[in-house]
mmCIF file of N, CA, C and O in Angstrom:
data_model
loop_
_atom_site.group_PDB
_atom_site.id
_atom_site.type_symbol
_atom_site.label_atom_id
_atom_site.label_comp_id
_atom_site.label_asym_id
_atom_site.label_seq_id
_atom_site.Cartn_x
_atom_site.Cartn_y
_atom_site.Cartn_z
ATOM 1 N N MET A 29 -1.294 37.603 -36.404
ATOM 2 C CA MET A 29 -0.838 37.728 -35.843
ATOM 3 C C MET A 29 0.854 38.420 -36.298
ATOM 4 O O MET A 29 1.498 37.875 -36.947
ATOM 5 N N ASN A 30 1.167 38.300 -34.935
ATOM 6 C CA ASN A 30 2.344 39.402 -34.965
ATOM 7 C C ASN A 30 3.396 38.803 -34.921
ATOM 8 O O ASN A 30 3.579 37.040 -34.103
ATOM 9 N N LYS A 31 4.849 38.985 -35.342
ATOM 10 C CA LYS A 31 6.178 38.086 -34.959
ATOM 11 C C LYS A 31 6.362 37.913 -33.195
ATOM 12 O O LYS A 31 6.875 36.843 -33.580
ATOM 13 N N LYS A 32 6.472 39.141 -33.307
ATOM 14 C CA LYS A 32 6.906 38.415 -31.697
ATOM 15 C C LYS A 32 5.596 37.271 -31.188
ATOM 16 O O LYS A 32 5.984 37.009 -29.774
ATOM 17 N N LEU A 33 3.972 37.755 -30.979
ATOM 18 C CA LEU A 33 2.741 36.801 -30.726
ATOM 19 C C LEU A 33 4.246 34.982 -30.971
ATOM 20 O O LEU A 33 3.480 34.217 -30.301
ATOM 21 N N ALA A 34 4.246 35.338 -32.170
ATOM 22 C CA ALA A 34 4.366 33.763 -33.081
ATOM 23 C C ALA A 34 5.601 33.506 -32.275
ATOM 24 O O ALA A 34 5.752 31.827 -32.538
ATOM 25 N N ASP A 35 6.505 33.833 -32.156
ATOM 26 C CA ASP A 35 8.551 33.394 -31.097
ATOM 27 C C ASP A 35 8.050 32.907 -30.067
ATOM 28 O O ASP A 35 8.436 32.586 -29.516
ATOM 29 N N ALA A 36 7.228 33.939 -29.558
ATOM 30 C CA ALA A 36 6.505 33.437 -27.854
ATOM 31 C C ALA A 36 6.127 32.049 -28.348
ATOM 32 O O ALA A 36 6.027 30.401 -27.286
ATOM 33 N N LEU A 37 5.062 32.067 -29.096
ATOM 34 C CA LEU A 37 3.730 30.608 -29.019
ATOM 35 C C LEU A 37 4.860 29.187 -29.605
ATOM 36 O O LEU A 37 4.958 28.424 -28.728
ATOM 37 N N LYS A 38 5.643 29.427 -30.367
ATOM 38 C CA LYS A 38 7.084 28.313 -30.514
ATOM 39 C C LYS A 38 7.813 28.084 -29.056
ATOM 40 O O LYS A 38 8.406 27.508 -28.537
ATOM 41 N N ARG A 39 8.200 29.482 -28.307
ATOM 42 C CA ARG A 39 9.223 29.122 -27.674
ATOM 43 C C ARG A 39 8.057 28.228 -26.315
ATOM 44 O O ARG A 39 8.695 27.708 -25.540
ATOM 45 N N ASP A 40 7.113 28.867 -26.464
ATOM 46 C CA ASP A 40 6.377 28.049 -25.438
ATOM 47 C C ASP A 40 6.033 26.678 -25.448
ATOM 48 O O ASP A 40 5.938 25.738 -24.258
ATOM 49 N N ASP A 41 5.878 26.122 -26.932
ATOM 50 C CA ASP A 41 5.657 25.373 -27.244
ATOM 51 C C ASP A 41 7.289 23.885 -26.941
ATOM 52 O O ASP A 41 7.324 22.765 -26.869
ATOM 53 N N GLN A 42 8.376 24.704 -26.848
ATOM 54 C CA GLN A 42 9.504 24.169 -26.812
ATOM 55 C C GLN A 42 10.096 23.625 -25.481
ATOM 56 O O GLN A 42 10.179 22.860 -25.144
ATOM 57 N N ARG A 43 9.352 25.170 -24.835
ATOM 58 C CA ARG A 43 9.852 25.298 -23.287
ATOM 59 C C ARG A 43 8.776 23.616 -22.818
ATOM 60 O O ARG A 43 9.382 22.546 -21.783
ATOM 61 N N GLU A 44 7.628 23.711 -23.708
ATOM 62 C CA GLU A 44 6.343 22.745 -22.991
ATOM 63 C C GLU A 44 6.468 21.421 -23.037
ATOM 64 O O GLU A 44 6.775 20.201 -22.324
ATOM 65 N N ALA A 45 7.906 20.817 -24.093
ATOM 66 C CA ALA A 45 7.424 20.177 -24.607
ATOM 67 C C ALA A 45 9.224 19.747 -24.038
ATOM 68 O O ALA A 45 9.198 18.037 -23.547
ATOM 69 N N ALA A 46 9.568 20.621 -23.918
ATOM 70 C CA ALA A 46 10.714 19.740 -22.371
ATOM 71 C C ALA A 46 10.832 19.465 -21.455
ATOM 72 O O ALA A 46 11.568 19.559 -20.401
ATOM 73 N N GLY A 47 9.329 19.574 -20.966
ATOM 74 C CA GLY A 47 8.637 19.420 -19.160
ATOM 75 C C GLY A 47 8.143 20.280 -18.571
ATOM 76 O O GLY A 47 7.396 20.677 -17.617
ATOM 77 N N MET A 48 8.008 21.795 -18.813
ATOM 78 C CA MET A 48 7.722 22.646 -18.472
ATOM 79 C C MET A 48 5.524 22.605 -17.964
ATOM 80 O O MET A 48 5.399 22.027 -19.572
ATOM 81 N N HIS A 49 5.288 22.862 -17.554
ATOM 82 C CA HIS A 49 3.408 22.628 -16.954
ATOM 83 C C HIS A 49 3.042 23.768 -17.804
ATOM 84 O O HIS A 49 3.390 24.455 -18.056
ATOM 85 N N PRO A 50 1.673 22.538 -18.530
ATOM 86 C CA PRO A 50 0.770 23.770 -19.304
ATOM 87 C C PRO A 50 0.781 25.151 -18.767
ATOM 88 O O PRO A 50 0.366 25.788 -19.870
ATOM 89 N N ASP A 51 0.294 25.312 -17.928
ATOM 90 C CA ASP A 51 -0.165 25.943 -17.097
ATOM 91 C C ASP A 51 1.201 27.405 -16.672
ATOM 92 O O ASP A 51 0.865 28.670 -16.368
ATOM 93 N N ASP A 52 2.683 27.007 -16.880
ATOM 94 C CA ASP A 52 2.946 28.138 -16.644
ATOM 95 C C ASP A 52 3.060 28.951 -18.334
ATOM 96 O O ASP A 52 4.293 29.759 -18.179
ATOM 97 N N ARG A 53 2.628 28.311 -19.137
ATOM 98 C CA ARG A 53 2.467 29.470 -20.868
ATOM 99 C C ARG A 53 2.822 30.962 -20.788
ATOM 100 O O ARG A 53 1.805 31.392 -20.172
ATOM 101 N N ASP A 54 3.343 31.719 -21.179
ATOM 102 C CA ASP A 54 3.098 32.402 -21.643
ATOM 103 C C ASP A 54 1.425 33.202 -22.657
ATOM 104 O O ASP A 54 1.248 34.381 -22.576
ATOM 105 N N THR A 55 1.402 31.458 -23.536
ATOM 106 C CA THR A 55 0.520 32.313 -24.867
ATOM 107 C C THR A 55 -0.445 30.838 -24.842
ATOM 108 O O THR A 55 0.093 29.671 -23.486
ATOM 109 N N CYS A 56 -1.456 30.978 -24.863
ATOM 110 C CA CYS A 56 -2.763 29.792 -25.560
ATOM 111 C C CYS A 56 -2.405 29.268 -26.861
ATOM 112 O O CYS A 56 -2.176 29.981 -27.464
ATOM 113 N N TYR A 57 -1.705 27.899 -26.574
ATOM 114 C CA TYR A 57 -1.629 27.074 -27.647
ATOM 115 C C TYR A 57 -3.464 27.085 -28.251
ATOM 116 O O TYR A 57 -2.901 27.014 -29.157
ATOM 117 N N THR A 58 -4.542 26.603 -27.447
ATOM 118 C CA THR A 58 -6.279 26.668 -28.162
ATOM 119 C C THR A 58 -6.128 27.111 -29.101
ATOM 120 O O THR A 58 -5.998 27.661 -30.338
ATOM 121 N N HIS A 59 -5.921 28.999 -28.087
ATOM 122 C CA HIS A 59 -6.260 30.071 -28.623
ATOM 123 C C HIS A 59 -5.336 30.602 -30.033
ATOM 124 O O HIS A 59 -5.650 31.548 -30.577
ATOM 125 N N GLN A 60 -3.649 30.207 -29.543
ATOM 126 C CA GLN A 60 -3.405 31.306 -30.321
ATOM 127 C C GLN A 60 -2.955 33.001 -29.990
ATOM 128 O O GLN A 60 -3.082 33.681 -31.639
ATOM 129 N N CYS A 61 -3.022 33.216 -29.015
ATOM 130 C CA CYS A 61 -3.154 34.495 -28.989
ATOM 131 C C CYS A 61 -2.353 33.992 -27.336
ATOM 132 O O CYS A 61 -1.753 33.380 -26.321
ATOM 133 N N TRP A 62 -2.044 35.702 -26.664
ATOM 134 C CA TRP A 62 -1.508 35.385 -25.304
ATOM 135 C C TRP A 62 -2.590 34.919 -24.132
ATOM 136 O O TRP A 62 -3.893 35.494 -24.306
ATOM 137 N N ALA A 63 -1.894 34.644 -23.694
ATOM 138 C CA ALA A 63 -2.691 34.055 -22.486
ATOM 139 C C ALA A 63 -3.741 34.616 -21.376
ATOM 140 O O ALA A 63 -4.734 34.859 -21.316
ATOM 141 N N THR A 64 -3.068 35.946 -21.327
ATOM 142 C CA THR A 64 -4.023 36.676 -20.356
ATOM 143 C C THR A 64 -5.397 37.364 -21.342
ATOM 144 O O THR A 64 -6.336 37.290 -21.377
ATOM 145 N N GLU A 65 -5.076 36.528 -23.018
ATOM 146 C CA GLU A 65 -5.827 37.595 -23.887
ATOM 147 C C GLU A 65 -7.716 36.794 -23.071
ATOM 148 O O GLU A 65 -8.443 36.719 -23.897
ATOM 149 N N CYS A 66 -6.849 35.277 -23.220
ATOM 150 C CA CYS A 66 -8.435 34.151 -23.189
ATOM 151 C C CYS A 66 -7.991 33.340 -21.516
ATOM 152 O O CYS A 66 -8.977 32.045 -21.938
ATOM 153 N N GLU A 67 -7.409 33.888 -20.768
ATOM 154 C CA GLU A 67 -8.201 33.386 -19.596
ATOM 155 C C GLU A 67 -9.470 32.373 -19.380
ATOM 156 O O GLU A 67 -9.117 32.276 -17.860
ATOM 157 N N ASN A 68 -9.985 33.219 -19.228
ATOM 158 C CA ASN A 68 -11.845 33.521 -19.272
ATOM 159 C C ASN A 68 -12.490 32.052 -19.874
ATOM 160 O O ASN A 68 -13.506 31.828 -19.354
ATOM 161 N N GLN A 69 -11.784 31.891 -21.188
ATOM 162 C CA GLN A 69 -12.917 31.315 -22.141
ATOM 163 C C GLN A 69 -11.806 29.722 -21.226
ATOM 164 O O GLN A 69 -12.484 28.592 -22.862
ATOM 165 N N HIS A 70 -11.015 29.435 -20.513
ATOM 166 C CA HIS A 70 -10.887 27.821 -20.364
ATOM 167 C C HIS A 70 -11.574 27.780 -19.061
ATOM 168 O O HIS A 70 -11.456 26.130 -18.163
ATOM 169 N N ARG A 71 -12.269 28.451 -18.230
ATOM 170 C CA ARG A 71 -12.842 27.978 -16.757
ATOM 171 C C ARG A 71 -14.491 26.520 -17.306
ATOM 172 O O ARG A 71 -14.626 26.733 -18.942
ATOM 173 N N ARG A 72 -14.224 25.690 -16.651
ATOM 174 C CA ARG A 72 -14.868 25.087 -16.890
ATOM 175 C C ARG A 72 -17.057 25.571 -16.268
ATOM 176 O O ARG A 72 -16.755 25.559 -15.123
ATOM 177 N N PRO A 73 -17.651 24.600 -17.171
ATOM 178 C CA PRO A 73 -18.915 25.374 -16.454
ATOM 179 C C PRO A 73 -19.282 24.759 -15.869
ATOM 180 O O PRO A 73 -19.545 23.655 -15.265
ATOM 181 N N THR A 74 -20.214 25.247 -15.104
ATOM 182 C CA THR A 74 -21.184 25.169 -13.812
ATOM 183 C C THR A 74 -22.458 25.273 -13.621
ATOM 184 O O THR A 74 -23.407 25.680 -15.111
ATOM 185 N N ALA A 75 -23.763 24.620 -13.231
ATOM 186 C CA ALA A 75 -24.793 24.831 -13.294
ATOM 187 C C ALA A 75 -25.181 26.163 -13.637
ATOM 188 O O ALA A 75 -25.897 26.082 -13.999
ATOM 189 N N GLY A 76 -24.587 26.870 -12.810
ATOM 190 C CA GLY A 76 -25.208 28.180 -12.458
ATOM 191 C C GLY A 76 -24.869 29.165 -13.520
ATOM 192 O O GLY A 76 -25.309 29.823 -14.196
ATOM 193 N N SER A 77 -23.412 28.658 -14.171
ATOM 194 C CA SER A 77 -22.851 29.228 -15.227
ATOM 195 C C SER A 77 -24.668 29.096 -16.658
ATOM 196 O O SER A 77 -23.586 30.035 -17.739
ATOM 197 N N LEU A 78 -24.193 28.123 -16.727
ATOM 198 C CA LEU A 78 -24.900 26.958 -18.188
ATOM 199 C C LEU A 78 -26.490 27.684 -17.528
ATOM 200 O O LEU A 78 -26.839 28.402 -18.827
ATOM 201 N N LEU A 79 -27.037 27.583 -16.736
ATOM 202 C CA LEU A 79 -28.514 28.571 -16.105
ATOM 203 C C LEU A 79 -29.033 29.931 -16.611
ATOM 204 O O LEU A 79 -29.769 30.353 -17.448
ATOM 205 N N ALA A 80 -27.041 30.419 -16.122
ATOM 206 C CA ALA A 80 -27.847 31.700 -17.024
ATOM 207 C C ALA A 80 -27.550 32.045 -17.805
ATOM 208 O O ALA A 80 -27.999 33.290 -18.814
ATOM 209 N N GLU A 81 -26.501 31.639 -19.124
ATOM 210 C CA GLU A 81 -26.462 32.028 -20.352
ATOM 211 C C GLU A 81 -27.858 31.460 -21.365
ATOM 212 O O GLU A 81 -27.636 31.715 -21.747
ATOM 213 N N ALA A 82 -28.256 30.157 -20.975
ATOM 214 C CA ALA A 82 -30.213 29.706 -21.228
ATOM 215 C C ALA A 82 -30.842 30.757 -20.728
ATOM 216 O O ALA A 82 -31.778 31.642 -22.229
ATOM 217 N N ARG A 83 -30.719 31.177 -19.890
ATOM 218 C CA ARG A 83 -31.816 32.818 -19.630
ATOM 219 C C ARG A 83 -31.425 34.088 -20.059
ATOM 220 O O ARG A 83 -32.416 34.636 -21.371
ATOM 221 N N GLU A 84 -30.073 34.209 -20.647
ATOM 222 C CA GLU A 84 -30.077 35.284 -22.019
ATOM 223 C C GLU A 84 -30.439 34.698 -23.260
ATOM 224 O O GLU A 84 -30.375 36.298 -23.660
ATOM 225 N N LEU A 85 -30.151 33.481 -23.843
ATOM 226 C CA LEU A 85 -30.191 33.789 -24.711
ATOM 227 C C LEU A 85 -31.717 33.460 -25.024
ATOM 228 O O LEU A 85 -32.091 34.220 -25.809
ATOM 229 N N ASP A 86 -33.120 32.845 -24.468
ATOM 230 C CA ASP A 86 -33.731 33.333 -23.525
ATOM 231 C C ASP A 86 -34.675 34.685 -24.019
ATOM 232 O O ASP A 86 -36.237 34.899 -24.595
ATOM 233 N N ARG A 87 -33.736 35.713 -22.935
ATOM 234 C CA ARG A 87 -34.506 36.932 -23.495
ATOM 235 C C ARG A 87 -34.130 37.733 -24.968
ATOM 236 O O ARG A 87 -35.013 37.799 -25.100
ATOM 237 N N ILE A 88 -32.913 37.350 -24.569
ATOM 238 C CA ILE A 88 -32.536 37.556 -26.545
ATOM 239 C C ILE A 88 -33.510 37.385 -27.536
ATOM 240 O O ILE A 88 -34.484 38.413 -28.186
ATOM 241 N N ARG A 89 -33.915 36.148 -26.937
ATOM 242 C CA ARG A 89 -35.121 35.006 -28.643
ATOM 243 C C ARG A 89 -36.378 36.175 -28.194
ATOM 244 O O ARG A 89 -37.116 36.285 -29.203
ATOM 245 N N ALA A 90 -36.553 36.629 -26.989
ATOM 246 C CA ALA A 90 -38.419 37.166 -26.438
ATOM 247 C C ALA A 90 -38.609 38.750 -26.777
ATOM 248 O O ALA A 90 -39.442 38.406 -27.331
ATOM 249 N N THR A 91 -37.105 39.363 -26.993
ATOM 250 C CA THR A 91 -36.559 40.178 -27.432
ATOM 251 C C THR A 91 -36.883 40.592 -28.982
ATOM 252 O O THR A 91 -37.528 41.518 -29.512
ATOM 253 N N ASN A 92 -36.142 39.866 -29.618
ATOM 254 C CA ASN A 92 -35.847 39.583 -30.828
ATOM 255 C C ASN A 92 -37.612 39.389 -32.055
ATOM 256 O O ASN A 92 -37.768 39.379 -32.939
ATOM 257 N N ARG A 93 -38.301 38.381 -31.111
ATOM 258 C CA ARG A 93 -39.730 38.097 -31.632
ATOM 259 C C ARG A 93 -40.779 39.138 -31.220
ATOM 260 O O ARG A 93 -42.035 39.476 -32.483
ATOM 261 N N ASN A 94 -40.540 40.272 -30.571
ATOM 262 C CA ASN A 94 -41.455 41.136 -29.694
ATOM 263 C C ASN A 94 -40.077 42.559 -30.386
ATOM 264 O O ASN A 94 -40.400 43.130 -29.323
ATOM 265 N N PRO A 95 -40.559 43.125 -31.764
ATOM 266 C CA PRO A 95 -39.955 44.198 -31.667
ATOM 267 C C PRO A 95 -40.712 45.433 -31.154
ATOM 268 O O PRO A 95 -41.639 45.702 -31.093
#
């Protein structure tokens, strides 16, 4: 983590404590990175996305079993 990111995290924490809505952060508290770097990681799973992930895992397992 660089100094610019560390300062931005601290500033966002202070602004959020003062009443700023968490969605207005420039940084991600959870991942300790810039919000734009992890915006897709916060989406709620859907049945379709879980099924697609399960199918992809099955495909990878089948590929690894049959080299």
